[in-house]
PDB file of C-alpha atoms and ligand atoms in Angstrom:
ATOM      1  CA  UNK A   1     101.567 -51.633 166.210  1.00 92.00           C
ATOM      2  CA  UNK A   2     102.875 -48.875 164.144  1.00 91.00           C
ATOM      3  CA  UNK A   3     100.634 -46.262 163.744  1.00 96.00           C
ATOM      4  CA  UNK A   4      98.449 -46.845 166.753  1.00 98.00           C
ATOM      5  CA  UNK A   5      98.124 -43.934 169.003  1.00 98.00           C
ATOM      6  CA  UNK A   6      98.538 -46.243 172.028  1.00 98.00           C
ATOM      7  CA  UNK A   7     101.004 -48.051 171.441  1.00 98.00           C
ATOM      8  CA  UNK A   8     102.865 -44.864 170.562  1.00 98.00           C
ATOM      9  CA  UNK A   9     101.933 -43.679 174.121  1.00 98.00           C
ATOM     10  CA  UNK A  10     103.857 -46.926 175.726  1.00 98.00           C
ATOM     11  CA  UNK A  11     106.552 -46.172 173.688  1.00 98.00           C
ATOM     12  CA  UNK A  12     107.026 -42.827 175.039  1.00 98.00           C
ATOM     13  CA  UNK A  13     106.640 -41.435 171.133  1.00 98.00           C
ATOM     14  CA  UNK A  14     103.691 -39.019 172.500  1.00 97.00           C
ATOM     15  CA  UNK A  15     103.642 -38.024 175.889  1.00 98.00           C
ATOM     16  CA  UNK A  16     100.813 -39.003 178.075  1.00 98.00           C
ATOM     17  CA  UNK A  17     100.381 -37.984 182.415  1.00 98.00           C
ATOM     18  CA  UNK A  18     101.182 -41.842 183.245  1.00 98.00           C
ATOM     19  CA  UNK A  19      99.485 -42.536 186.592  1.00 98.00           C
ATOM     20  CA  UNK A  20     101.074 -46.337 186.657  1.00 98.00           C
ATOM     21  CA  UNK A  21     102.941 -48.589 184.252  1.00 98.00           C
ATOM     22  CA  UNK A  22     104.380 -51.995 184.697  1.00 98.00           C
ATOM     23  CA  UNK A  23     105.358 -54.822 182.165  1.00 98.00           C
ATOM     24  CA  UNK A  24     101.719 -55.481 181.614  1.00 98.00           C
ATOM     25  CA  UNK A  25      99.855 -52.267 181.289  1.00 98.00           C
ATOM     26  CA  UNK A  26      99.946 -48.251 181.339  1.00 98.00           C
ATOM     27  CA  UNK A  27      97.356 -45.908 182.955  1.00 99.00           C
ATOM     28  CA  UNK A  28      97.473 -42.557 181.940  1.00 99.00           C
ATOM     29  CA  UNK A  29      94.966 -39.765 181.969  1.00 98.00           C
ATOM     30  CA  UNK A  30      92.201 -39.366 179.199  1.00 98.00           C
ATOM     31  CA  UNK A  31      92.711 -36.092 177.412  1.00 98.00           C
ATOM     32  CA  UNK A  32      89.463 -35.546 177.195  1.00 98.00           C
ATOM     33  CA  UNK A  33      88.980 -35.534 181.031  1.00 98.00           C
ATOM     34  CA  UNK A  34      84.845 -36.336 181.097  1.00 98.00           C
ATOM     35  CA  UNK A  35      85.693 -36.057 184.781  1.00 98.00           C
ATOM     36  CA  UNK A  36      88.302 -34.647 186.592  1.00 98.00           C
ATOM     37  CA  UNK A  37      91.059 -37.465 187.246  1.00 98.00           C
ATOM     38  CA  UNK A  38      89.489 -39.440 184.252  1.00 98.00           C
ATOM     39  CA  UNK A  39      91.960 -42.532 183.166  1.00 99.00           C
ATOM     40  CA  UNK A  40      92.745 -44.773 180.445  1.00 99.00           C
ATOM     41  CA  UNK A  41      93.800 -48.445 181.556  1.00 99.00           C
ATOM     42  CA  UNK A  42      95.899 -50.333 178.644  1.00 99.00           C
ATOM     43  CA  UNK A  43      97.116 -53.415 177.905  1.00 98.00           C
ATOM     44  CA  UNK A  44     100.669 -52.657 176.969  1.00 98.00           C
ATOM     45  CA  UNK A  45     100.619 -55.473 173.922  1.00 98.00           C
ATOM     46  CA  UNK A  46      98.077 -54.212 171.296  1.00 98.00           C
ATOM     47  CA  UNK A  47      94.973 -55.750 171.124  1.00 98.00           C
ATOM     48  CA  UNK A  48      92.394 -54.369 169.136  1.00 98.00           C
ATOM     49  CA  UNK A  49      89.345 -54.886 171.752  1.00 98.00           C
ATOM     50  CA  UNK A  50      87.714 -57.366 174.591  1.00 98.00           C
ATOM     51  CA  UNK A  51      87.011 -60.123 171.775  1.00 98.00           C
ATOM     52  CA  UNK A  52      90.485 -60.426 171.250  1.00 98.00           C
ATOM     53  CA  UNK A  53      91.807 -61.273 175.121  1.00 98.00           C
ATOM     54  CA  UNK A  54      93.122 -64.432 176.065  1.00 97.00           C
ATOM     55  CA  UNK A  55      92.613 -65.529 179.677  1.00 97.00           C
ATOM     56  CA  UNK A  56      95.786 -64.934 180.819  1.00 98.00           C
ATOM     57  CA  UNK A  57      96.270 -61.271 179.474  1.00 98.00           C
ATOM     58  CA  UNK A  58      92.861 -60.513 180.651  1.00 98.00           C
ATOM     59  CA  UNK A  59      93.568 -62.052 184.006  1.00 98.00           C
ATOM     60  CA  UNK A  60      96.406 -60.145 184.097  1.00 98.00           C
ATOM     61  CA  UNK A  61      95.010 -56.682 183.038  1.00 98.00           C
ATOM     62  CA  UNK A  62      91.971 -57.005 185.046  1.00 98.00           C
ATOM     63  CA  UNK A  63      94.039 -58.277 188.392  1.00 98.00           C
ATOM     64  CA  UNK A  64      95.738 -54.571 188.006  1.00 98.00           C
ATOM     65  CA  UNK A  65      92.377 -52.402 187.778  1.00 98.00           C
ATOM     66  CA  UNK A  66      91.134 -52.180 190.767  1.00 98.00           C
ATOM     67  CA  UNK A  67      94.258 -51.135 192.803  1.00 98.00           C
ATOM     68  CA  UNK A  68      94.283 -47.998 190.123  1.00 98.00           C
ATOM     69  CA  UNK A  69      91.089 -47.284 190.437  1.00 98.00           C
ATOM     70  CA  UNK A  70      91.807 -46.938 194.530  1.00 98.00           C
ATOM     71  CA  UNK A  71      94.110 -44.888 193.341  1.00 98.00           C
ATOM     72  CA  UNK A  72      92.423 -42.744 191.604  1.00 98.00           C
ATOM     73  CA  UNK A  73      89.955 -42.666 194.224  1.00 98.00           C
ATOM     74  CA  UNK A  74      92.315 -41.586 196.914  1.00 98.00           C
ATOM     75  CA  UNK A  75      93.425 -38.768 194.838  1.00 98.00           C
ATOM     76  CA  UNK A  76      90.640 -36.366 195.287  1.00 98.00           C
ATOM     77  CA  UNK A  77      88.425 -36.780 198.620  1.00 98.00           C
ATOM     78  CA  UNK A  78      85.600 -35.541 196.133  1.00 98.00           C
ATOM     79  CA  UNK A  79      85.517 -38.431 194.172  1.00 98.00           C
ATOM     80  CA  UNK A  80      82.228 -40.609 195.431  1.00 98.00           C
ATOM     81  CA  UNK A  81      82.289 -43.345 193.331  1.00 98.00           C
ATOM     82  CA  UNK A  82      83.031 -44.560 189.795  1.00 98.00           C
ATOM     83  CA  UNK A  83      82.192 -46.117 186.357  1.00 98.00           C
ATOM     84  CA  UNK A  84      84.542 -48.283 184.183  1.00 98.00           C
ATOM     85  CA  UNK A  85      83.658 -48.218 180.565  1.00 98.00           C
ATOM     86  CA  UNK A  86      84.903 -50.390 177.775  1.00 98.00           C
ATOM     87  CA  UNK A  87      83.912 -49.495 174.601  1.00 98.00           C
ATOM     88  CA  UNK A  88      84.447 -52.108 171.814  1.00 98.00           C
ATOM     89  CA  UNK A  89      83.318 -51.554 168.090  1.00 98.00           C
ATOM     90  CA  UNK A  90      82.792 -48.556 166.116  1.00 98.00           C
ATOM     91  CA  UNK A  91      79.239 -49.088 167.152  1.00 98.00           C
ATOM     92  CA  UNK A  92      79.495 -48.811 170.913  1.00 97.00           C
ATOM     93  CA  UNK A  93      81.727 -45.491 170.277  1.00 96.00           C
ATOM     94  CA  UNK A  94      85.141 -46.857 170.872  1.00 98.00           C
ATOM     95  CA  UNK A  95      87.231 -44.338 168.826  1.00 98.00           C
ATOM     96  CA  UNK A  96      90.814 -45.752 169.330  1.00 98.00           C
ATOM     97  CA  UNK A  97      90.996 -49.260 168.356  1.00 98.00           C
ATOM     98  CA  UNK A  98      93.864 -50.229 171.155  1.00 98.00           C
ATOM     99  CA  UNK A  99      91.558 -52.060 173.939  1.00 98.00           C
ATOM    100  CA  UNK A 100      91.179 -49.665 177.383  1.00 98.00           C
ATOM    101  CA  UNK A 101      89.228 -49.110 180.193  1.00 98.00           C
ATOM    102  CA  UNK A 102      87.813 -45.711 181.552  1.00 98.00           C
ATOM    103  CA  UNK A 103      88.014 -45.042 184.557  1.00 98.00           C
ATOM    104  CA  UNK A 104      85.523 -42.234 185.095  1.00 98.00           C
ATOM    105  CA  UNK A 105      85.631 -40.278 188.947  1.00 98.00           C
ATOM    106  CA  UNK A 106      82.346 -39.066 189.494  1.00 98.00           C
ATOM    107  CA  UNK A 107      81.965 -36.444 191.606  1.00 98.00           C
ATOM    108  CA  UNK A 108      78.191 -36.138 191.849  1.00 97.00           C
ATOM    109  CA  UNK A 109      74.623 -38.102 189.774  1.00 95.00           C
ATOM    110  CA  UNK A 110      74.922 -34.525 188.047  1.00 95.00           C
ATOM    111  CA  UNK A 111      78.344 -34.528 187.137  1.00 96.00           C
ATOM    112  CA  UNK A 112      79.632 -34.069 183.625  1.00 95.00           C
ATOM    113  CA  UNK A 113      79.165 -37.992 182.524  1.00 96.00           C
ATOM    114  CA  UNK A 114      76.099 -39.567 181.807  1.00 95.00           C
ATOM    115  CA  UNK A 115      75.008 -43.017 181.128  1.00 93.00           C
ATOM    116  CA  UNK A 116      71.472 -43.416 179.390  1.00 92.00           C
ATOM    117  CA  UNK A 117      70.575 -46.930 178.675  1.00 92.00           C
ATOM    118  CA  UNK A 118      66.613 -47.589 178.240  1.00 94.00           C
ATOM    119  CA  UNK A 119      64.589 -49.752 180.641  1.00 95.00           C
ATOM    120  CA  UNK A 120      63.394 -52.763 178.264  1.00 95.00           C
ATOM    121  CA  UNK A 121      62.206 -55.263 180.700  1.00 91.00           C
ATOM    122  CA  UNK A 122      58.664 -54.854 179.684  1.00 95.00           C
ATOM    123  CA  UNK A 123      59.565 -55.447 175.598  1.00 96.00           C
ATOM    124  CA  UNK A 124      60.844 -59.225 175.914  1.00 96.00           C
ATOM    125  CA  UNK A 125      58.505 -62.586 176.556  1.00 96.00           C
ATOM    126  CA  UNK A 126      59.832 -65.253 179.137  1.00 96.00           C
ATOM    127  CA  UNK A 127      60.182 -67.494 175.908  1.00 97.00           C
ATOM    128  CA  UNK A 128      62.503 -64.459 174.123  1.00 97.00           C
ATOM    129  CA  UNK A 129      64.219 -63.938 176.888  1.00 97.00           C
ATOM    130  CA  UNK A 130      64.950 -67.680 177.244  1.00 98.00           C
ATOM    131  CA  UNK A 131      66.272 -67.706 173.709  1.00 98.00           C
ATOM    132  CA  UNK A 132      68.098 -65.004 173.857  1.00 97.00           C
ATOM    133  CA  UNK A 133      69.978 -67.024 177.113  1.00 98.00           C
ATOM    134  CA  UNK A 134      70.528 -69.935 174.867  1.00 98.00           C
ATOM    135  CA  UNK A 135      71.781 -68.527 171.987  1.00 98.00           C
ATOM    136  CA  UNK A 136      74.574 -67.009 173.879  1.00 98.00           C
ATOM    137  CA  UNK A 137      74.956 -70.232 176.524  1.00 98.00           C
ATOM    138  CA  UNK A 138      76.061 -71.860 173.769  1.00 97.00           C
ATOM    139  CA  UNK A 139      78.949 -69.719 172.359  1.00 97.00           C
ATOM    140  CA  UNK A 140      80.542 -69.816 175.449  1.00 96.00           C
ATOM    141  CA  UNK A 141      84.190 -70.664 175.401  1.00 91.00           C
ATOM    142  CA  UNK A 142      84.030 -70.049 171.603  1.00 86.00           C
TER     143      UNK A 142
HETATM  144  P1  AMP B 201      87.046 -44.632 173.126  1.00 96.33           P
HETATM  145  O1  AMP B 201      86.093 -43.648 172.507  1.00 96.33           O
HETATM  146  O2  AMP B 201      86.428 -45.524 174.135  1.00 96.33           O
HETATM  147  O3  AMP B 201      87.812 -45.379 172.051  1.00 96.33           O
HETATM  148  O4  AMP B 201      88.068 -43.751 173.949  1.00 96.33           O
HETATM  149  C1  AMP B 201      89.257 -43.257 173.428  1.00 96.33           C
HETATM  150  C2  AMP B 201      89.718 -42.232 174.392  1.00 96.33           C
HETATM  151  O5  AMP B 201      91.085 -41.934 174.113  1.00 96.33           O
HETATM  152  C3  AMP B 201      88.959 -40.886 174.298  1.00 96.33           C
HETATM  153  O6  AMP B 201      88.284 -40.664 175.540  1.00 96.33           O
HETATM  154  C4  AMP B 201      90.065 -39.865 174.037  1.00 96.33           C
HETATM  155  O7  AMP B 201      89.878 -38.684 174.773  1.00 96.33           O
HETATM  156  C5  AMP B 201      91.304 -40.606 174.492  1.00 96.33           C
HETATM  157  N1  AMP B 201      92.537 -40.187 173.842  1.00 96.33           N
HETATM  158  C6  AMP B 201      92.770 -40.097 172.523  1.00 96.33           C
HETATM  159  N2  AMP B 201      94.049 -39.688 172.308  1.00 96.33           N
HETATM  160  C7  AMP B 201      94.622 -39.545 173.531  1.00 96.33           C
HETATM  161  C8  AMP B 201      95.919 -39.170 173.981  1.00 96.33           C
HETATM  162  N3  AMP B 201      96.909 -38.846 173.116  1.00 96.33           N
HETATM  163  N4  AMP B 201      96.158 -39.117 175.301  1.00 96.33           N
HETATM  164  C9  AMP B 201      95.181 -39.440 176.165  1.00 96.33           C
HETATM  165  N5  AMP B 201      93.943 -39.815 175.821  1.00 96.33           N
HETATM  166  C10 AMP B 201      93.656 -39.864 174.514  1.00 96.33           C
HETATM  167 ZN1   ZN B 202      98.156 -50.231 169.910  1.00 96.33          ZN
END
């Protein structure tokens, strides 16, 4: 796509510290660097987001991140672990609308990300929680 910042990073129109490429996707490093070693995983076709994957692109882009996030892993003995974020919609703070995965080192639980997600088990009934199961049960494979 023209004007998308991605895409303009596979093309080599901006520069980017590309970790890996091959015919399927580019890893690069996040400028914003929440964590040291932080990287961006992209499909090289543009797709806007995880709604819009087909099977086979998404079996193909997912087959690919785990062996960079070894690598990642193996580049600083510091790193202990990590989290891989997709965000997807305005509303869950995905600012670039070219899907990607972050994949975030973290160092220590006090490190420079955080995740904060309330505990809600107590708010929902068995018979809510039942219907909330349906209701998506049934779009499956939409
Ligand atoms: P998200 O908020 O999930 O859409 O994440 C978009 C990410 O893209 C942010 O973490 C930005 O720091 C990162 N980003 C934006 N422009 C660039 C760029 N030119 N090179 C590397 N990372 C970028
Ligand atoms: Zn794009």
């Amino acid at each position: 796509m023209k004007d998308c910042i991605f895409c303009k990073i596979v093309r080599n129109e901006i520069p980017s510290y590309t970790v890996y490429e091959d015919d399927i996707v580019k890893a690069f490093l996040d400028i914003s660097q929440g964590t040291p070693g932080h990287t961006l995983v992209i499909p090289k076709k543009h797709i806007a987001n995880i709604f819009d994957y087909d099977e086979e692109l998404a079996s193909e882009v997912f087959a690919r991140i785990p062996k960079i996030a070894r690598a990642v892993k193996a580049s600083n003995p510091d790193i202990k672990g990590m989290n891989i974020l997709n965000n997807n919609g305005q509303v869950a703070y995905q600012s670039v609308f070219h899907s990607h995965f972050h994949l975030i080192p973290r160092y220590t639980n006090n490190d420079d990300f955080k995740m904060i997600f309330k505990d809600n088990s107590k708010k929902y009934s068995p018979d809510q929680l039942k219907a909330i199961q349906e209701s998506i049960e049934k779009h499956i494979g939409d």
